[in-house]
C-alpha atoms as an extended CHARMM CRD file, in Angstrom:
* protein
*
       167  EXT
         1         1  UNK       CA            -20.1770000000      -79.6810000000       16.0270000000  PROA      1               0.0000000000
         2         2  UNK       CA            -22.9640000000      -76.8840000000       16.2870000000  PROA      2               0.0000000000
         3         3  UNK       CA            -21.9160000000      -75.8480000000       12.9580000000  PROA      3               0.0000000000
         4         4  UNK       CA            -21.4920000000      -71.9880000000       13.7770000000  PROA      4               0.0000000000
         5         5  UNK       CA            -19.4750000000      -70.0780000000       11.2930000000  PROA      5               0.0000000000
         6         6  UNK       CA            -16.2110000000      -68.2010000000       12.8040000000  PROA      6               0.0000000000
         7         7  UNK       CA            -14.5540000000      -65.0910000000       11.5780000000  PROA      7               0.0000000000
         8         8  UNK       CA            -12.0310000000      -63.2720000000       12.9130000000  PROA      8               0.0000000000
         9         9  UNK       CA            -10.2310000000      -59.9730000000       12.4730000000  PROA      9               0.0000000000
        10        10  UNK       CA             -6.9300000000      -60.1190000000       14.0780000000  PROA      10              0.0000000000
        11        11  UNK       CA             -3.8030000000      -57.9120000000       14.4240000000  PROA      11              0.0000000000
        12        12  UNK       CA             -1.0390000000      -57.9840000000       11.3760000000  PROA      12              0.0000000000
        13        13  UNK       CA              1.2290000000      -59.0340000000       14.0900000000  PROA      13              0.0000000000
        14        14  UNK       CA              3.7140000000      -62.2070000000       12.7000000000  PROA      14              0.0000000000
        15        15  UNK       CA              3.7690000000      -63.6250000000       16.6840000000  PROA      15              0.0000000000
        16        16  UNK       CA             -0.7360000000      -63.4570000000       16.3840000000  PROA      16              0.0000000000
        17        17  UNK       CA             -0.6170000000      -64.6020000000       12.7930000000  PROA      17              0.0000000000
        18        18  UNK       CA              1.6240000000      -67.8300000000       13.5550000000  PROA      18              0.0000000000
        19        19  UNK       CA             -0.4900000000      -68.6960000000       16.7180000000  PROA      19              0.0000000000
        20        20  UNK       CA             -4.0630000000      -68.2250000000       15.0810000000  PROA      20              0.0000000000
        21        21  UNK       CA             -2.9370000000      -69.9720000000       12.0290000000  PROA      21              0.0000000000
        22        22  UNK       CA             -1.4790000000      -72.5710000000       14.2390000000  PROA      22              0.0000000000
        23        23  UNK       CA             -4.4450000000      -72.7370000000       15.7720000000  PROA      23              0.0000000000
        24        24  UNK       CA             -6.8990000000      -73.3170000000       13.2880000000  PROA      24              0.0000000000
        25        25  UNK       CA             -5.0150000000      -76.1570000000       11.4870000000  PROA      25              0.0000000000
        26        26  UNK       CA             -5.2650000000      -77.8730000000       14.6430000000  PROA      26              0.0000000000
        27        27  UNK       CA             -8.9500000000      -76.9160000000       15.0020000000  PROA      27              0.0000000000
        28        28  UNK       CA            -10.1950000000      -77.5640000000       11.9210000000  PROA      28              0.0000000000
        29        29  UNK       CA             -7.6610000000      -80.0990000000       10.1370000000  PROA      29              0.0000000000
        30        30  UNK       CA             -8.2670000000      -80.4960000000        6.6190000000  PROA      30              0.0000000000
        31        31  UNK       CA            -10.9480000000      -77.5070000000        6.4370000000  PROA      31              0.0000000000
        32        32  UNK       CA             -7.9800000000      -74.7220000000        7.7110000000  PROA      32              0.0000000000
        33        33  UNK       CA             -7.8250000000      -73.1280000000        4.1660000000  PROA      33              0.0000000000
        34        34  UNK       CA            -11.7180000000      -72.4060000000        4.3120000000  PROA      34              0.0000000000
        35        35  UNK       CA            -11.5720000000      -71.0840000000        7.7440000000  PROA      35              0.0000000000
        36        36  UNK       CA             -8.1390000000      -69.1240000000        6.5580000000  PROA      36              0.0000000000
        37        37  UNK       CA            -10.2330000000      -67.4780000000        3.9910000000  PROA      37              0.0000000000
        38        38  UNK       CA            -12.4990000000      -66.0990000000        6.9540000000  PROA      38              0.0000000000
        39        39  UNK       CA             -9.6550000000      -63.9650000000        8.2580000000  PROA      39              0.0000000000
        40        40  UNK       CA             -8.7070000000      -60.7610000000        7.9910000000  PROA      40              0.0000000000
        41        41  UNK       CA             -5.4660000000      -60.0270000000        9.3990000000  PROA      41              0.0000000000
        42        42  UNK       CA             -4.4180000000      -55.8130000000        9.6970000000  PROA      42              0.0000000000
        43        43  UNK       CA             -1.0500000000      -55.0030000000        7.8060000000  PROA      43              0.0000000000
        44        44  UNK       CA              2.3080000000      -56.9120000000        9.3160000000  PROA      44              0.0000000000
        45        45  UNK       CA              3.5120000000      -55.7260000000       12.3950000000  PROA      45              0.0000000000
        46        46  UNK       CA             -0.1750000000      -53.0050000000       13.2890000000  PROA      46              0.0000000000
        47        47  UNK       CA             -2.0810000000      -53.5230000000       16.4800000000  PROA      47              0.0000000000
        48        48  UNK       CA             -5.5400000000      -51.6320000000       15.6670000000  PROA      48              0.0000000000
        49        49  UNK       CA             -4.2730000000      -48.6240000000       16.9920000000  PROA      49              0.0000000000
        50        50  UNK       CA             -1.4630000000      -48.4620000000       14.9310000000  PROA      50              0.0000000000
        51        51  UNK       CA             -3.4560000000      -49.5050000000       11.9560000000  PROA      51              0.0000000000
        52        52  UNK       CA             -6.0650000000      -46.4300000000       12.2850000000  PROA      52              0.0000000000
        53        53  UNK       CA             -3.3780000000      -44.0340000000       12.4580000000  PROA      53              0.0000000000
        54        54  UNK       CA             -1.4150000000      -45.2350000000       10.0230000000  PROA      54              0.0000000000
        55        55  UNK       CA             -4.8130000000      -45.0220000000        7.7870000000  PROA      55              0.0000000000
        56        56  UNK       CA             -5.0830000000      -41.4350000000        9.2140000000  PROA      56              0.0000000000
        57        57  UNK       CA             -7.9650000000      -41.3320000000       11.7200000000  PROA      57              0.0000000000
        58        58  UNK       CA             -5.4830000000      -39.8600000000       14.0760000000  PROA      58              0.0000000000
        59        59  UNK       CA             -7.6380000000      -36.8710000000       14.7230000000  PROA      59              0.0000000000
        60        60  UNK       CA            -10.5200000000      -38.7580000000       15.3360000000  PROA      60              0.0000000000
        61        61  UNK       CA             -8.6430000000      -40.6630000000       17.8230000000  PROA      61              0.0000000000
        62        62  UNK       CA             -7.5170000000      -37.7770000000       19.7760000000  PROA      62              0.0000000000
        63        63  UNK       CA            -11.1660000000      -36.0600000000       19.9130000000  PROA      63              0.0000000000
        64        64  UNK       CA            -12.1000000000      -39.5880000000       21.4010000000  PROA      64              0.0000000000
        65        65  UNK       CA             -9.1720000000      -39.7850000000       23.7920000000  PROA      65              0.0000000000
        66        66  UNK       CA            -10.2150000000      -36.1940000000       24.2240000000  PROA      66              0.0000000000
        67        67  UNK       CA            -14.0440000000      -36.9450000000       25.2920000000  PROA      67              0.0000000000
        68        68  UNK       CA            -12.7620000000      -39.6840000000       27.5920000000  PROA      68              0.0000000000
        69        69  UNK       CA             -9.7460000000      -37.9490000000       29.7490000000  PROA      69              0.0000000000
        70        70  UNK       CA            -10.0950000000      -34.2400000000       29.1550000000  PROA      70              0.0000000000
        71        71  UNK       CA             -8.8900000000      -31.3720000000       26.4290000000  PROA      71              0.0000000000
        72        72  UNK       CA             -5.2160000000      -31.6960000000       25.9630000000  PROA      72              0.0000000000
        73        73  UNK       CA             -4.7800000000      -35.4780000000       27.0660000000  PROA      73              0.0000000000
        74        74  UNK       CA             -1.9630000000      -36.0960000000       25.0770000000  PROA      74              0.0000000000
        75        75  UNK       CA             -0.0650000000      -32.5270000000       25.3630000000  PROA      75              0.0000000000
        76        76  UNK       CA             -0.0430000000      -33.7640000000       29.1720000000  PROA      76              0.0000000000
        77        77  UNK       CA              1.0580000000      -37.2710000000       28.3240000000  PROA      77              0.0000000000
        78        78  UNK       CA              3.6170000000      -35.5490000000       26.6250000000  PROA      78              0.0000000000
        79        79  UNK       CA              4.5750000000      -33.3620000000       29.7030000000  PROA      79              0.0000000000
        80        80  UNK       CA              4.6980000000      -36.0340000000       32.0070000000  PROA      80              0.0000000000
        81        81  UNK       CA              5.9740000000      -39.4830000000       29.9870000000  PROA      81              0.0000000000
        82        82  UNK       CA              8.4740000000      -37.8870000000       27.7690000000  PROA      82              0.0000000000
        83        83  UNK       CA             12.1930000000      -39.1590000000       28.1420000000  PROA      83              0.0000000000
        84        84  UNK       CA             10.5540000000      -41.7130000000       31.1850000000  PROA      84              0.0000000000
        85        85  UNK       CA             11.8900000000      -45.5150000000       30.6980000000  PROA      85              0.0000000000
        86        86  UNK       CA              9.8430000000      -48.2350000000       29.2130000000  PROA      86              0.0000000000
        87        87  UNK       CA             11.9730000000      -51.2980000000       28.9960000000  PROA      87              0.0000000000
        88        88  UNK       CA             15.4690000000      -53.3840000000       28.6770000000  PROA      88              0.0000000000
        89        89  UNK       CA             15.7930000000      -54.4940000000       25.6630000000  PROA      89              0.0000000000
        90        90  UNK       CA             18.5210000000      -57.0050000000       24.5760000000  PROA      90              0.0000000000
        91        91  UNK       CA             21.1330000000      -55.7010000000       22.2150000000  PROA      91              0.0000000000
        92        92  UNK       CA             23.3740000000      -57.0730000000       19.8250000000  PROA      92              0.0000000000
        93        93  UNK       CA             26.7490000000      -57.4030000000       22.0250000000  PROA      93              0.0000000000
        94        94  UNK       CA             27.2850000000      -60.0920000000       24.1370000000  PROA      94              0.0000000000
        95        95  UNK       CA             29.5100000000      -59.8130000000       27.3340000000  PROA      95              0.0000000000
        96        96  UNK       CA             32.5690000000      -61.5790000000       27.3820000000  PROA      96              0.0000000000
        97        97  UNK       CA             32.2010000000      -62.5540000000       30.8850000000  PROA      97              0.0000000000
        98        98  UNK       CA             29.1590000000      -64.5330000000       30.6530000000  PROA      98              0.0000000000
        99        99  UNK       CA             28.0360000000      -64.8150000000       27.4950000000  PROA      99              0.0000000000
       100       100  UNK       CA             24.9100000000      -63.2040000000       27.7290000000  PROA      100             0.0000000000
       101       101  UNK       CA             23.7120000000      -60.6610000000       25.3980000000  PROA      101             0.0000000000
       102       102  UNK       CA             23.7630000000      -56.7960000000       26.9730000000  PROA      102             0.0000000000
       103       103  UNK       CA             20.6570000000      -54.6200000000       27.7540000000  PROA      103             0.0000000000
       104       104  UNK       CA             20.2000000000      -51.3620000000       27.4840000000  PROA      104             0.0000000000
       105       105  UNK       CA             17.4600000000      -48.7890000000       28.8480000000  PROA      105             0.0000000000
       106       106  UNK       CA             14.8840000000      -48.0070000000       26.1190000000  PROA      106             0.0000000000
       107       107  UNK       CA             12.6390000000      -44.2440000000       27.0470000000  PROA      107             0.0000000000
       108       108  UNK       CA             10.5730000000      -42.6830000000       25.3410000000  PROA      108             0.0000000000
       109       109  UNK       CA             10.5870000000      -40.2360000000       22.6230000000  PROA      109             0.0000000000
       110       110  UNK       CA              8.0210000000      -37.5640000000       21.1990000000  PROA      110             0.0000000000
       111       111  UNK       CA             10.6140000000      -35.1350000000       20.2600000000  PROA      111             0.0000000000
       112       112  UNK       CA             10.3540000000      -36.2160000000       16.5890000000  PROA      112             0.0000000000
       113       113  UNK       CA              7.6860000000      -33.5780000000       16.2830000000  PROA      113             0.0000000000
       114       114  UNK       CA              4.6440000000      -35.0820000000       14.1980000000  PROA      114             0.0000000000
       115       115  UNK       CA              5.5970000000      -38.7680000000       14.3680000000  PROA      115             0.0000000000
       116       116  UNK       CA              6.6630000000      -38.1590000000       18.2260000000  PROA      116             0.0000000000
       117       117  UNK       CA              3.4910000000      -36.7880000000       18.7790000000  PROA      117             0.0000000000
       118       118  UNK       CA              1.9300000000      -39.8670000000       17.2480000000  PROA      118             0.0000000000
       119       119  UNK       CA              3.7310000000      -42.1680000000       19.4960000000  PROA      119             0.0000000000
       120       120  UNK       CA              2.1060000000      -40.3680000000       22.3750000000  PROA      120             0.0000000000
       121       121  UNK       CA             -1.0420000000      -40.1960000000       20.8440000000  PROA      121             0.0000000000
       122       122  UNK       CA             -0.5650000000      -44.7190000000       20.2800000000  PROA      122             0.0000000000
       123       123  UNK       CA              0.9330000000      -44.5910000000       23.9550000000  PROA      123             0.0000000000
       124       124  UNK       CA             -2.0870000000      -43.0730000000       25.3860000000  PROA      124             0.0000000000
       125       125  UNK       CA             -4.5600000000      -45.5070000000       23.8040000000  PROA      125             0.0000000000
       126       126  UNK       CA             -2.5740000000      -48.3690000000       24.6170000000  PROA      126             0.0000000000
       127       127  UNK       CA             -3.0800000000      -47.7690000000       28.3640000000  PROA      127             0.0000000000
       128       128  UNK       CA             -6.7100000000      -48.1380000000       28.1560000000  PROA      128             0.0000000000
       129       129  UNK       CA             -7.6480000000      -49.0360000000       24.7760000000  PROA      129             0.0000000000
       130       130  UNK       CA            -10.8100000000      -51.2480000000       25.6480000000  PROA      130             0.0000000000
       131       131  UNK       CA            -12.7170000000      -48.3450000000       27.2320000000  PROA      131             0.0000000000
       132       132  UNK       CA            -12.1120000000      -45.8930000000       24.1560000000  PROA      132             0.0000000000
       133       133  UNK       CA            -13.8040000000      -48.6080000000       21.7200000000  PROA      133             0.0000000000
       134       134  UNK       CA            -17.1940000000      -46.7560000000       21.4510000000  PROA      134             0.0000000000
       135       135  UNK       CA            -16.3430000000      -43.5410000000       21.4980000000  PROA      135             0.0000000000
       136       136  UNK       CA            -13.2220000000      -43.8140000000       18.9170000000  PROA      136             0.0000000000
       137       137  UNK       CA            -15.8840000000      -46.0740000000       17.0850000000  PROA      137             0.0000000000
       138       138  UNK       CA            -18.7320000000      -43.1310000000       17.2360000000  PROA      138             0.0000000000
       139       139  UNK       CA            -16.0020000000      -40.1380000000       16.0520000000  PROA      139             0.0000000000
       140       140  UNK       CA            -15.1200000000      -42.6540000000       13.3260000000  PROA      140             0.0000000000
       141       141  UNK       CA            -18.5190000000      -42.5770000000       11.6250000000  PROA      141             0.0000000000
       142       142  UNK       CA            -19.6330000000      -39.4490000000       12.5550000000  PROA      142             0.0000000000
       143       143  UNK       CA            -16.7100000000      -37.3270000000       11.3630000000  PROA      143             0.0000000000
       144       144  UNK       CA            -16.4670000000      -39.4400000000        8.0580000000  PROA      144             0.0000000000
       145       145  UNK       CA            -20.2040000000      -39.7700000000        7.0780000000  PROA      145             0.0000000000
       146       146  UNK       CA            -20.1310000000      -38.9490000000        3.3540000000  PROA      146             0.0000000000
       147       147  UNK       CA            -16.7010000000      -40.3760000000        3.0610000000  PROA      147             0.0000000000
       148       148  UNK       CA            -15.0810000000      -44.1540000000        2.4570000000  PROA      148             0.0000000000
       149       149  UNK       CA            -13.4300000000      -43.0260000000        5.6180000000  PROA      149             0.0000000000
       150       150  UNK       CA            -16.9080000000      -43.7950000000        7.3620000000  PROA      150             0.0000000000
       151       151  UNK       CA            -15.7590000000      -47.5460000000        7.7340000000  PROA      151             0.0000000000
       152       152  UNK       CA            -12.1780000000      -48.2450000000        8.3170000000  PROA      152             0.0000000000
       153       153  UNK       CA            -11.0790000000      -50.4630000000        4.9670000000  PROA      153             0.0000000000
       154       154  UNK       CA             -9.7400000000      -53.7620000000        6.5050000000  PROA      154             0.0000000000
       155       155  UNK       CA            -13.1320000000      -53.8420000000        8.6010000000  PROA      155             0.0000000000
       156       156  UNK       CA            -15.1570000000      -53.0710000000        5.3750000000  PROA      156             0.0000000000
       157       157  UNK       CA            -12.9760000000      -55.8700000000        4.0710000000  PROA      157             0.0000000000
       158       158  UNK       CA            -14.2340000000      -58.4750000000        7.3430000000  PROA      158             0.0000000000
       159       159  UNK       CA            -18.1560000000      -57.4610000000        6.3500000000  PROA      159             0.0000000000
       160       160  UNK       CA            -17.3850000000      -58.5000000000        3.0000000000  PROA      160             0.0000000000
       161       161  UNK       CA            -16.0250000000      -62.0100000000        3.5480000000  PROA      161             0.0000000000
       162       162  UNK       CA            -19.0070000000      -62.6430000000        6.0760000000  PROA      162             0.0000000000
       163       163  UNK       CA            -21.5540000000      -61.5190000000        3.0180000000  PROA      163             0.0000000000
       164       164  UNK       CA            -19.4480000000      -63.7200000000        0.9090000000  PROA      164             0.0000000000
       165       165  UNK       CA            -20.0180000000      -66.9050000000        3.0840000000  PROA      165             0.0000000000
       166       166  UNK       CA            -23.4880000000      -66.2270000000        3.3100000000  PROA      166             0.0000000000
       167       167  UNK       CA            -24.3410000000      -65.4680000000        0.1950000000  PROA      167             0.0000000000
């Protein structure tokens, strides 16, 4: 109707994928594969947090994290969350009783040394990830400014379909 162009960069996650694509066959009917082509998803299964770590800005993370909540943020997260419970989660065995399936307690874990540490490291942004944005944003590009590190790839890839559609 106003004729605005949309783009979105989304998580890799199959649940966000389904939805959005879902979504924007309903939206825009027989146009979807055009506004498909305007989205850039992050690799199945990453959140953005999980997605700059696994594309190693972890240590620009943690100097952000760092800057925000104090030196040693996640040594302390460490300290205080490991071994604590996080969930139930549904398991494969079903009771005989009632038929339902059987949950068991899921805690944490950042004995694993560097992926452990990691987890804490994803935990820790998780619980206030919004806040971080500009500061994980500005030790990004300042710690990487001669580098193709200096923008992360899949949002180097988003700027490049929006030049595309306006060239």
């Amino acid at each position: 109707i106003f004729d605005i162009p949309v783009y979105i960069f989304s998580d890799g996650e199959k649940r966000v994928q389904d939805y959005l694509n879902e979504s924007i066959e309903t939206i825009y009917g027989e146009e979807s594969d055009i506004q498909k082509s305007k989205v850039v998803y992050l690799p199945t299964g990453d959140n953005f947090e999980r997605y700059l770590v696994s594309e190693n800005y972890h240590e620009e993370l943690i100097k952000a994290l760092e800057e925000e909540l104090g030196h040693g943020v996640i040594e302390h997260h460490i300290q205080t969350k490991d071994k604590t419970f996080i969930k139930r989660k549904p398991g494969k065995e079903i009771c005989s009783c009632c038929g339902q399936k059987i949950f068991s307690d899921v805690f944490r874990d950042y004995s694993d040394g560097d992926r452990g540490y990691k987890k804490a490291l994803l935990d820790c942004l998780k619980e206030n990830k919004t806040a971080y944005s500009s500061t994980i944003a500005n030790h990004i590009i300042l710690n990487n400014k001669e580098t193709e590190k200096k923008i992360p790839r899949k949002i180097k890839e988003f700027f490049e379909i929006i030049e595309h559609h306006h060239k």
